[in-house]
PDB file of C-alpha atoms and ligand atoms in Angstrom:
ATOM      1  CA  MET A  15     -20.591 -96.431   3.239  1.00 93.00           C
ATOM      2  CA  LYS A  16     -20.790 -94.382   0.062  1.00 97.00           C
ATOM      3  CA  PRO A  17     -18.233 -92.261  -1.051  1.00 98.00           C
ATOM      4  CA  VAL A  18     -19.176 -88.487  -1.816  1.00 98.00           C
ATOM      5  CA  LEU A  19     -17.772 -86.559  -4.759  1.00 98.00           C
ATOM      6  CA  TYR A  20     -17.740 -83.054  -4.843  1.00 98.00           C
ATOM      7  CA  GLY A  21     -17.527 -81.191  -8.087  1.00 98.00           C
ATOM      8  CA  ALA A  22     -19.263 -80.165 -11.310  1.00 98.00           C
ATOM      9  CA  PRO A  23     -19.871 -83.052 -13.884  1.00 97.00           C
ATOM     10  CA  LEU A  24     -18.442 -81.262 -17.216  1.00 98.00           C
ATOM     11  CA  SER A  25     -15.018 -81.025 -15.319  1.00 98.00           C
ATOM     12  CA  PRO A  26     -12.743 -83.641 -16.863  1.00 98.00           C
ATOM     13  CA  TYR A  27     -11.389 -84.640 -13.573  1.00 98.00           C
ATOM     14  CA  VAL A  28     -14.735 -84.968 -12.286  1.00 98.00           C
ATOM     15  CA  ARG A  29     -15.776 -87.043 -15.156  1.00 98.00           C
ATOM     16  CA  LYS A  30     -12.791 -89.245 -14.698  1.00 98.00           C
ATOM     17  CA  ILE A  31     -13.922 -90.115 -11.364  1.00 99.00           C
ATOM     18  CA  ARG A  32     -17.710 -90.333 -12.165  1.00 98.00           C
ATOM     19  CA  LEU A  33     -16.479 -92.910 -14.965  1.00 98.00           C
ATOM     20  CA  LEU A  34     -14.209 -94.873 -12.791  1.00 98.00           C
ATOM     21  CA  LEU A  35     -17.217 -95.478 -10.235  1.00 98.00           C
ATOM     22  CA  ALA A  36     -19.398 -96.264 -13.181  1.00 98.00           C
ATOM     23  CA  PHE A  37     -16.989 -98.802 -14.423  1.00 98.00           C
ATOM     24  CA  LYS A  38     -16.425-100.427 -10.938  1.00 98.00           C
ATOM     25  CA  GLU A  39     -20.582-100.195 -10.341  1.00 98.00           C
ATOM     26  CA  VAL A  40     -19.785 -98.377  -6.965  1.00 98.00           C
ATOM     27  CA  GLU A  41     -22.782 -96.237  -5.929  1.00 98.00           C
ATOM     28  CA  TYR A  42     -21.851 -92.613  -4.674  1.00 98.00           C
ATOM     29  CA  GLU A  43     -23.561 -89.420  -3.824  1.00 98.00           C
ATOM     30  CA  SER A  44     -22.581 -86.237  -5.953  1.00 98.00           C
ATOM     31  CA  LYS A  45     -22.437 -82.613  -4.291  1.00 98.00           C
ATOM     32  CA  MET A  46     -22.126 -79.793  -7.257  1.00 98.00           C
ATOM     33  CA  ILE A  47     -19.271 -77.588  -6.973  1.00 98.00           C
ATOM     34  CA  VAL A  48     -18.853 -75.075  -9.459  1.00 97.00           C
ATOM     35  CA  PRO A  49     -15.189 -74.422 -10.244  1.00 96.00           C
ATOM     36  CA  TYR A  50     -13.899 -70.695  -9.372  1.00 95.00           C
ATOM     37  CA  ALA A  51     -17.301 -70.095  -7.283  1.00 96.00           C
ATOM     38  CA  THR A  52     -16.610 -72.510  -4.677  1.00 98.00           C
ATOM     39  CA  PRO A  53     -18.542 -71.916  -1.393  1.00 98.00           C
ATOM     40  CA  GLU A  54     -17.023 -71.055   1.512  1.00 97.00           C
ATOM     41  CA  GLY A  55     -15.368 -73.795   3.486  1.00 97.00           C
ATOM     42  CA  TYR A  56     -14.701 -76.085   0.376  1.00 98.00           C
ATOM     43  CA  GLU A  57     -10.967 -75.612   1.064  1.00 97.00           C
ATOM     44  CA  GLN A  58     -11.556 -77.895   3.802  1.00 97.00           C
ATOM     45  CA  LEU A  59     -11.967 -80.361   1.316  1.00 98.00           C
ATOM     46  CA  ASN A  60      -9.462 -79.168  -1.384  1.00 98.00           C
ATOM     47  CA  PRO A  61      -7.265 -76.586   0.107  1.00 97.00           C
ATOM     48  CA  LEU A  62      -6.634 -75.608  -3.721  1.00 98.00           C
ATOM     49  CA  LYS A  63     -10.188 -74.998  -3.992  1.00 98.00           C
ATOM     50  CA  ARG A  64     -10.482 -77.086  -7.271  1.00 98.00           C
ATOM     51  CA  VAL A  65     -12.592 -79.933  -8.381  1.00 98.00           C
ATOM     52  CA  PRO A  66     -12.649 -82.694  -7.494  1.00 98.00           C
ATOM     53  CA  ALA A  67     -12.819 -83.628  -3.708  1.00 98.00           C
ATOM     54  CA  LEU A  68     -13.824 -86.795  -2.092  1.00 98.00           C
ATOM     55  CA  VAL A  69     -15.586 -87.396   1.205  1.00 98.00           C
ATOM     56  CA  TYR A  70     -15.545 -90.926   2.453  1.00 98.00           C
ATOM     57  CA  GLY A  71     -16.514 -91.493   6.253  1.00 97.00           C
ATOM     58  CA  GLU A  72     -14.238 -89.339   8.016  1.00 97.00           C
ATOM     59  CA  HIS A  73     -11.762 -88.845   5.439  1.00 97.00           C
ATOM     60  CA  THR A  74     -11.378 -86.242   2.885  1.00 98.00           C
ATOM     61  CA  LEU A  75      -9.322 -86.460  -0.504  1.00 98.00           C
ATOM     62  CA  ALA A  76      -8.317 -83.722  -2.923  1.00 98.00           C
ATOM     63  CA  ASP A  77      -6.943 -84.239  -6.671  1.00 98.00           C
ATOM     64  CA  SER A  78      -8.594 -86.551  -9.347  1.00 98.00           C
ATOM     65  CA  ALA A  79      -5.247 -88.793  -9.602  1.00 98.00           C
ATOM     66  CA  VAL A  80      -5.338 -89.373  -5.431  1.00 98.00           C
ATOM     67  CA  ILE A  81      -8.882 -89.734  -5.435  1.00 98.00           C
ATOM     68  CA  ALA A  82      -9.007 -92.306  -8.249  1.00 98.00           C
ATOM     69  CA  HIS A  83      -6.076 -94.317  -6.849  1.00 98.00           C
ATOM     70  CA  PHE A  84      -7.707 -94.474  -3.555  1.00 98.00           C
ATOM     71  CA  LEU A  85     -11.313 -95.935  -4.933  1.00 98.00           C
ATOM     72  CA  ASP A  86      -9.458 -98.341  -6.981  1.00 98.00           C
ATOM     73  CA  ALA A  87      -7.791 -99.780  -4.157  1.00 98.00           C
ATOM     74  CA  THR A  88     -10.871 -99.453  -1.724  1.00 98.00           C
ATOM     75  CA  PHE A  89     -13.239-100.943  -4.110  1.00 98.00           C
ATOM     76  CA  ALA A  90     -11.093-103.693  -5.362  1.00 96.00           C
ATOM     77  CA  GLU A  91     -13.461-106.144  -6.978  1.00 95.00           C
ATOM     78  CA  LYS A  92     -12.949-104.427 -10.450  1.00 96.00           C
ATOM     79  CA  LYS A  93      -9.398-103.212 -10.564  1.00 98.00           C
ATOM     80  CA  LEU A  94      -8.914-100.550 -13.236  1.00 98.00           C
ATOM     81  CA  ILE A  95      -5.020 -99.915 -12.087  1.00 98.00           C
ATOM     82  CA  PRO A  96      -2.862-102.860 -13.157  1.00 98.00           C
ATOM     83  CA  GLU A  97      -0.896-104.909 -10.191  1.00 97.00           C
ATOM     84  CA  ASP A  98       2.021-105.423 -12.169  1.00 98.00           C
ATOM     85  CA  LEU A  99       4.372-102.696 -11.371  1.00 98.00           C
ATOM     86  CA  PHE A 100       5.606-101.851 -14.898  1.00 98.00           C
ATOM     87  CA  LEU A 101       1.836-101.955 -16.463  1.00 98.00           C
ATOM     88  CA  LYS A 102       0.733 -99.569 -13.078  1.00 98.00           C
ATOM     89  CA  ALA A 103       3.667 -97.131 -13.742  1.00 98.00           C
ATOM     90  CA  ARG A 104       2.542 -97.058 -17.594  1.00 98.00           C
ATOM     91  CA  CYS A 105      -0.897 -96.577 -16.496  1.00 98.00           C
ATOM     92  CA  GLU A 106       0.106 -93.516 -14.162  1.00 98.00           C
ATOM     93  CA  TRP A 107       2.003 -92.123 -16.874  1.00 98.00           C
ATOM     94  CA  PHE A 108      -0.964 -91.876 -19.361  1.00 99.00           C
ATOM     95  CA  GLU A 109      -2.772 -90.572 -16.697  1.00 99.00           C
ATOM     96  CA  LYS A 110      -0.466 -87.778 -16.085  1.00 98.00           C
ATOM     97  CA  TYR A 111      -0.172 -87.109 -19.888  1.00 99.00           C
ATOM     98  CA  ALA A 112      -4.093 -86.779 -20.082  1.00 99.00           C
ATOM     99  CA  ASP A 113      -4.227 -84.353 -16.724  1.00 98.00           C
ATOM    100  CA  TYR A 114      -1.278 -82.152 -17.310  1.00 98.00           C
ATOM    101  CA  GLU A 115      -0.493 -82.250 -21.337  1.00 98.00           C
ATOM    102  CA  LEU A 116      -3.756 -83.072 -23.156  1.00 98.00           C
ATOM    103  CA  ALA A 117      -5.524 -80.867 -20.298  1.00 98.00           C
ATOM    104  CA  SER A 118      -3.946 -77.686 -21.455  1.00 98.00           C
ATOM    105  CA  HIS A 119      -5.392 -77.784 -24.819  1.00 98.00           C
ATOM    106  CA  THR A 120      -8.461 -79.958 -24.832  1.00 98.00           C
ATOM    107  CA  THR A 121      -9.770 -78.546 -21.357  1.00 98.00           C
ATOM    108  CA  PHE A 122      -7.878 -75.017 -20.583  1.00 98.00           C
ATOM    109  CA  THR A 123      -8.120 -73.941 -24.104  1.00 98.00           C
ATOM    110  CA  ALA A 124     -10.661 -75.689 -26.378  1.00 98.00           C
ATOM    111  CA  PHE A 125     -13.346 -76.102 -23.738  1.00 98.00           C
ATOM    112  CA  SER A 126     -12.601 -72.849 -21.892  1.00 98.00           C
ATOM    113  CA  GLN A 127     -12.779 -70.724 -24.641  1.00 98.00           C
ATOM    114  CA  ARG A 128     -15.575 -72.534 -26.553  1.00 97.00           C
ATOM    115  CA  ILE A 129     -17.820 -73.195 -23.460  1.00 97.00           C
ATOM    116  CA  LEU A 130     -16.699 -71.254 -20.625  1.00 97.00           C
ATOM    117  CA  SER A 131     -16.328 -68.162 -22.116  1.00 97.00           C
ATOM    118  CA  ARG A 132     -19.390 -68.279 -23.874  1.00 95.00           C
ATOM    119  CA  LEU A 133     -21.011 -68.783 -20.519  1.00 94.00           C
ATOM    120  CA  ALA A 134     -19.481 -65.843 -19.018  1.00 94.00           C
ATOM    121  CA  GLY A 135     -20.855 -63.712 -21.981  1.00 95.00           C
ATOM    122  CA  LYS A 136     -17.287 -63.349 -23.476  1.00 96.00           C
ATOM    123  CA  GLN A 137     -16.094 -63.903 -26.935  1.00 96.00           C
ATOM    124  CA  PRO A 138     -14.222 -66.922 -27.357  1.00 96.00           C
ATOM    125  CA  ASP A 139     -10.294 -66.601 -28.391  1.00 98.00           C
ATOM    126  CA  GLU A 140     -10.519 -68.821 -31.648  1.00 98.00           C
ATOM    127  CA  LYS A 141      -6.750 -67.804 -32.020  1.00 98.00           C
ATOM    128  CA  ALA A 142      -5.797 -69.656 -29.067  1.00 98.00           C
ATOM    129  CA  VAL A 143      -7.995 -72.432 -29.863  1.00 98.00           C
ATOM    130  CA  ASN A 144      -6.474 -72.610 -33.444  1.00 98.00           C
ATOM    131  CA  ILE A 145      -3.151 -72.966 -31.843  1.00 98.00           C
ATOM    132  CA  ALA A 146      -4.198 -75.677 -29.825  1.00 98.00           C
ATOM    133  CA  ILE A 147      -5.743 -77.535 -32.437  1.00 98.00           C
ATOM    134  CA  GLU A 148      -3.044 -76.932 -35.250  1.00 98.00           C
ATOM    135  CA  LYS A 149       0.212 -76.901 -33.256  1.00 98.00           C
ATOM    136  CA  LYS A 150      -0.066 -78.083 -29.849  1.00 98.00           C
ATOM    137  CA  LEU A 151      -2.431 -81.224 -30.049  1.00 98.00           C
ATOM    138  CA  PRO A 152      -1.029 -82.795 -33.204  1.00 98.00           C
ATOM    139  CA  PRO A 153       2.406 -83.785 -31.369  1.00 98.00           C
ATOM    140  CA  LEU A 154       0.452 -85.009 -28.369  1.00 98.00           C
ATOM    141  CA  PHE A 155      -2.046 -87.115 -30.553  1.00 99.00           C
ATOM    142  CA  ASP A 156       0.965 -88.490 -32.698  1.00 98.00           C
ATOM    143  CA  TYR A 157       2.412 -89.692 -29.456  1.00 98.00           C
ATOM    144  CA  LEU A 158      -1.106 -91.475 -28.224  1.00 98.00           C
ATOM    145  CA  GLU A 159      -1.356 -92.911 -31.915  1.00 98.00           C
ATOM    146  CA  SER A 160       2.241 -94.453 -31.570  1.00 98.00           C
ATOM    147  CA  GLN A 161       1.270 -96.173 -28.190  1.00 98.00           C
ATOM    148  CA  LEU A 162      -1.854 -97.598 -29.487  1.00 98.00           C
ATOM    149  CA  ASN A 163      -2.289-101.454 -30.354  1.00 93.00           C
ATOM    150  CA  GLY A 164      -5.661-102.250 -29.855  1.00 97.00           C
ATOM    151  CA  LEU A 165      -8.488-100.232 -28.171  1.00 98.00           C
ATOM    152  CA  PHE A 166      -6.568 -99.890 -24.729  1.00 98.00           C
ATOM    153  CA  PHE A 167      -3.658 -97.882 -23.795  1.00 98.00           C
ATOM    154  CA  VAL A 168      -2.159-100.438 -21.056  1.00 98.00           C
ATOM    155  CA  ALA A 169      -2.476-104.111 -21.021  1.00 96.00           C
ATOM    156  CA  ASN A 170      -4.849-104.939 -23.719  1.00 97.00           C
ATOM    157  CA  THR A 171      -7.621-104.082 -20.943  1.00 98.00           C
ATOM    158  CA  LEU A 172      -9.479-101.174 -19.980  1.00 98.00           C
ATOM    159  CA  THR A 173      -7.774 -99.049 -17.475  1.00 98.00           C
ATOM    160  CA  LEU A 174      -7.512 -95.538 -15.902  1.00 98.00           C
ATOM    161  CA  ALA A 175      -5.117 -94.590 -18.359  1.00 99.00           C
ATOM    162  CA  ASP A 176      -8.151 -95.277 -20.872  1.00 99.00           C
ATOM    163  CA  ILE A 177     -10.440 -93.213 -18.683  1.00 99.00           C
ATOM    164  CA  SER A 178      -8.073 -90.130 -17.924  1.00 99.00           C
ATOM    165  CA  ILE A 179      -7.283 -89.893 -21.845  1.00 99.00           C
ATOM    166  CA  ALA A 180     -11.093 -90.155 -22.829  1.00 99.00           C
ATOM    167  CA  SER A 181     -11.999 -87.681 -20.265  1.00 98.00           C
ATOM    168  CA  GLN A 182      -9.881 -85.035 -21.873  1.00 98.00           C
ATOM    169  CA  LEU A 183     -11.403 -85.897 -25.473  1.00 98.00           C
ATOM    170  CA  ILE A 184     -14.934 -85.512 -24.006  1.00 98.00           C
ATOM    171  CA  SER A 185     -13.900 -82.054 -23.240  1.00 98.00           C
ATOM    172  CA  PHE A 186     -12.344 -81.876 -26.706  1.00 98.00           C
ATOM    173  CA  GLU A 187     -15.962 -82.942 -28.284  1.00 98.00           C
ATOM    174  CA  HIS A 188     -17.787 -80.838 -25.973  1.00 98.00           C
ATOM    175  CA  ALA A 189     -15.788 -77.850 -27.574  1.00 98.00           C
ATOM    176  CA  GLY A 190     -17.276 -78.952 -31.001  1.00 98.00           C
ATOM    177  CA  GLU A 191     -13.999 -80.747 -31.917  1.00 98.00           C
ATOM    178  CA  SER A 192     -13.241 -84.501 -32.830  1.00 97.00           C
ATOM    179  CA  ILE A 193     -10.073 -86.276 -33.761  1.00 98.00           C
ATOM    180  CA  CYS A 194      -8.873 -86.517 -37.263  1.00 98.00           C
ATOM    181  CA  GLU A 195      -9.692 -90.294 -38.299  1.00 98.00           C
ATOM    182  CA  GLU A 196      -7.197 -89.956 -41.212  1.00 98.00           C
ATOM    183  CA  LYS A 197      -4.548 -88.536 -39.215  1.00 98.00           C
ATOM    184  CA  TRP A 198      -4.909 -90.226 -36.169  1.00 98.00           C
ATOM    185  CA  PRO A 199      -6.834 -93.633 -37.002  1.00 98.00           C
ATOM    186  CA  LYS A 200      -6.122 -95.763 -33.800  1.00 98.00           C
ATOM    187  CA  LEU A 201      -6.697 -92.753 -31.488  1.00 98.00           C
ATOM    188  CA  SER A 202     -10.156 -91.991 -33.212  1.00 98.00           C
ATOM    189  CA  GLN A 203     -11.135 -95.806 -32.799  1.00 98.00           C
ATOM    190  CA  PHE A 204      -9.894 -95.842 -29.247  1.00 98.00           C
ATOM    191  CA  TYR A 205     -12.343 -92.872 -28.580  1.00 98.00           C
ATOM    192  CA  GLN A 206     -15.309 -94.216 -30.677  1.00 98.00           C
ATOM    193  CA  HIS A 207     -15.025 -97.636 -29.026  1.00 98.00           C
ATOM    194  CA  PHE A 208     -14.561 -95.890 -25.501  1.00 98.00           C
ATOM    195  CA  ILE A 209     -17.586 -93.832 -25.665  1.00 98.00           C
ATOM    196  CA  GLN A 210     -19.740 -96.844 -26.387  1.00 98.00           C
ATOM    197  CA  LEU A 211     -18.926 -98.737 -23.651  1.00 98.00           C
ATOM    198  CA  THR A 212     -22.074 -99.208 -21.572  1.00 97.00           C
ATOM    199  CA  PRO A 213     -21.142 -97.017 -18.406  1.00 98.00           C
ATOM    200  CA  VAL A 214     -20.007 -94.430 -20.565  1.00 98.00           C
ATOM    201  CA  GLY A 215     -23.498 -93.789 -22.751  1.00 97.00           C
ATOM    202  CA  PRO A 216     -25.737 -92.275 -19.617  1.00 97.00           C
ATOM    203  CA  ILE A 217     -22.752 -90.108 -18.371  1.00 98.00           C
ATOM    204  CA  LEU A 218     -21.986 -88.589 -21.896  1.00 98.00           C
ATOM    205  CA  SER A 219     -25.641 -88.058 -22.657  1.00 98.00           C
ATOM    206  CA  ALA A 220     -26.231 -86.289 -19.310  1.00 98.00           C
ATOM    207  CA  GLU A 221     -23.468 -83.814 -19.873  1.00 98.00           C
ATOM    208  CA  LYS A 222     -24.803 -83.227 -23.520  1.00 98.00           C
ATOM    209  CA  ALA A 223     -27.833 -82.674 -22.169  1.00 98.00           C
ATOM    210  CA  MET A 224     -26.673 -80.228 -19.445  1.00 97.00           C
ATOM    211  CA  LEU A 225     -24.399 -78.325 -21.939  1.00 97.00           C
ATOM    212  CA  ARG A 226     -27.531 -77.619 -24.181  1.00 96.00           C
ATOM    213  CA  LYS A 227     -29.462 -76.144 -21.282  1.00 96.00           C
ATOM    214  CA  LEU A 228     -26.396 -74.004 -20.176  1.00 95.00           C
ATOM    215  CA  LEU A 229     -25.955 -72.915 -23.463  1.00 93.00           C
ATOM    216  CA  GLY A 230     -29.832 -72.439 -24.227  1.00 91.00           C
ATOM    217  CA  ALA A 231     -29.388 -74.544 -27.319  1.00 76.00           C
TER     218      ALA A 231
HETATM  219  N1  GSH B  19      -4.702 -81.985 -10.776  1.00 59.38           N
HETATM  220  C1  GSH B  19      -6.057 -81.380 -10.454  1.00 59.38           C
HETATM  221  C2  GSH B  19      -6.604 -80.711 -11.198  1.00 59.38           C
HETATM  222  C3  GSH B  19      -8.098 -80.061 -10.926  1.00 59.38           C
HETATM  223  C4  GSH B  19      -8.482 -78.913 -11.700  1.00 59.38           C
HETATM  224  O1  GSH B  19      -7.809 -78.140 -12.213  1.00 59.38           O
HETATM  225  N2  GSH B  19      -9.969 -78.713 -11.856  1.00 59.38           N
HETATM  226  C5  GSH B  19     -10.436 -77.338 -12.385  1.00 59.38           C
HETATM  227  C6  GSH B  19     -11.770 -77.710 -12.892  1.00 59.38           C
HETATM  228  S1  GSH B  19     -11.651 -78.543 -14.680  1.00 59.38           S
HETATM  229  C7  GSH B  19     -10.793 -76.440 -11.146  1.00 59.38           C
HETATM  230  O2  GSH B  19     -11.467 -76.720 -10.361  1.00 59.38           O
HETATM  231  N3  GSH B  19     -10.444 -75.397 -11.369  1.00 59.38           N
HETATM  232  C8  GSH B  19     -10.585 -74.027 -10.666  1.00 59.38           C
HETATM  233  C9  GSH B  19      -9.330 -73.339 -10.085  1.00 59.38           C
HETATM  234  O3  GSH B  19      -8.230 -73.671 -10.413  1.00 59.38           O
HETATM  235  O4  GSH B  19      -9.464 -72.640  -9.027  1.00 59.38           O
HETATM  236  C10 GSH B  19      -7.025 -82.911 -10.446  1.00 59.38           C
HETATM  237  O5  GSH B  19      -6.496 -83.853 -11.000  1.00 59.38           O
HETATM  238  O6  GSH B  19      -7.968 -82.837  -9.451  1.00 59.38           O
END
């Protein structure tokens, strides 16, 4: 039985699940759902009408964290959430940090303004983007920099923490931004290493191609 993932590939929350499934080598089906333009009945899968949602057999789930934890436990061969209770909690902390703190600026400001506004034929609010880049993100990046002691955030191995953080940083890259290597050398190295991991390449290239097509570039 294959899981069916509903959502748009450029959403960082959908990307998080696609990356998780790719690292776990789980086959799945994708169904396109465009955020803010969800079809009638989609609220049966996600009552908040957000992406992603997951259907697995007769079960439906909403929210990327809920979906990620369910999939990691269901397809348990390559675990991406540590068993150790403290490390698991650390992993959950970084996932929340990415989903709620980084996301406000990487996705809901930089990506939304530079990409979604453009697609809607509107001028990006560069002032808001500048505030995100100059004021809001630096302390968040400082904290992440202080937590890195190698190429991974938790347990010296790839976990959902890395996937969640990198998913947000990919949105930042799509918005035309990058992590300053001089200010945040460890975070920059983390990101460069992550995007070169084998399962990430095809996902990232497909997203970049999709973006070029959407923007007519
Ligand atoms: N906490 C949720 C956030 C999901 C989310 O905000 N998705 C955005 C797309 S990136 C969305 O569907 N927005 C549409 C809306 O809020 O109506 C998760 O992790 O799944």
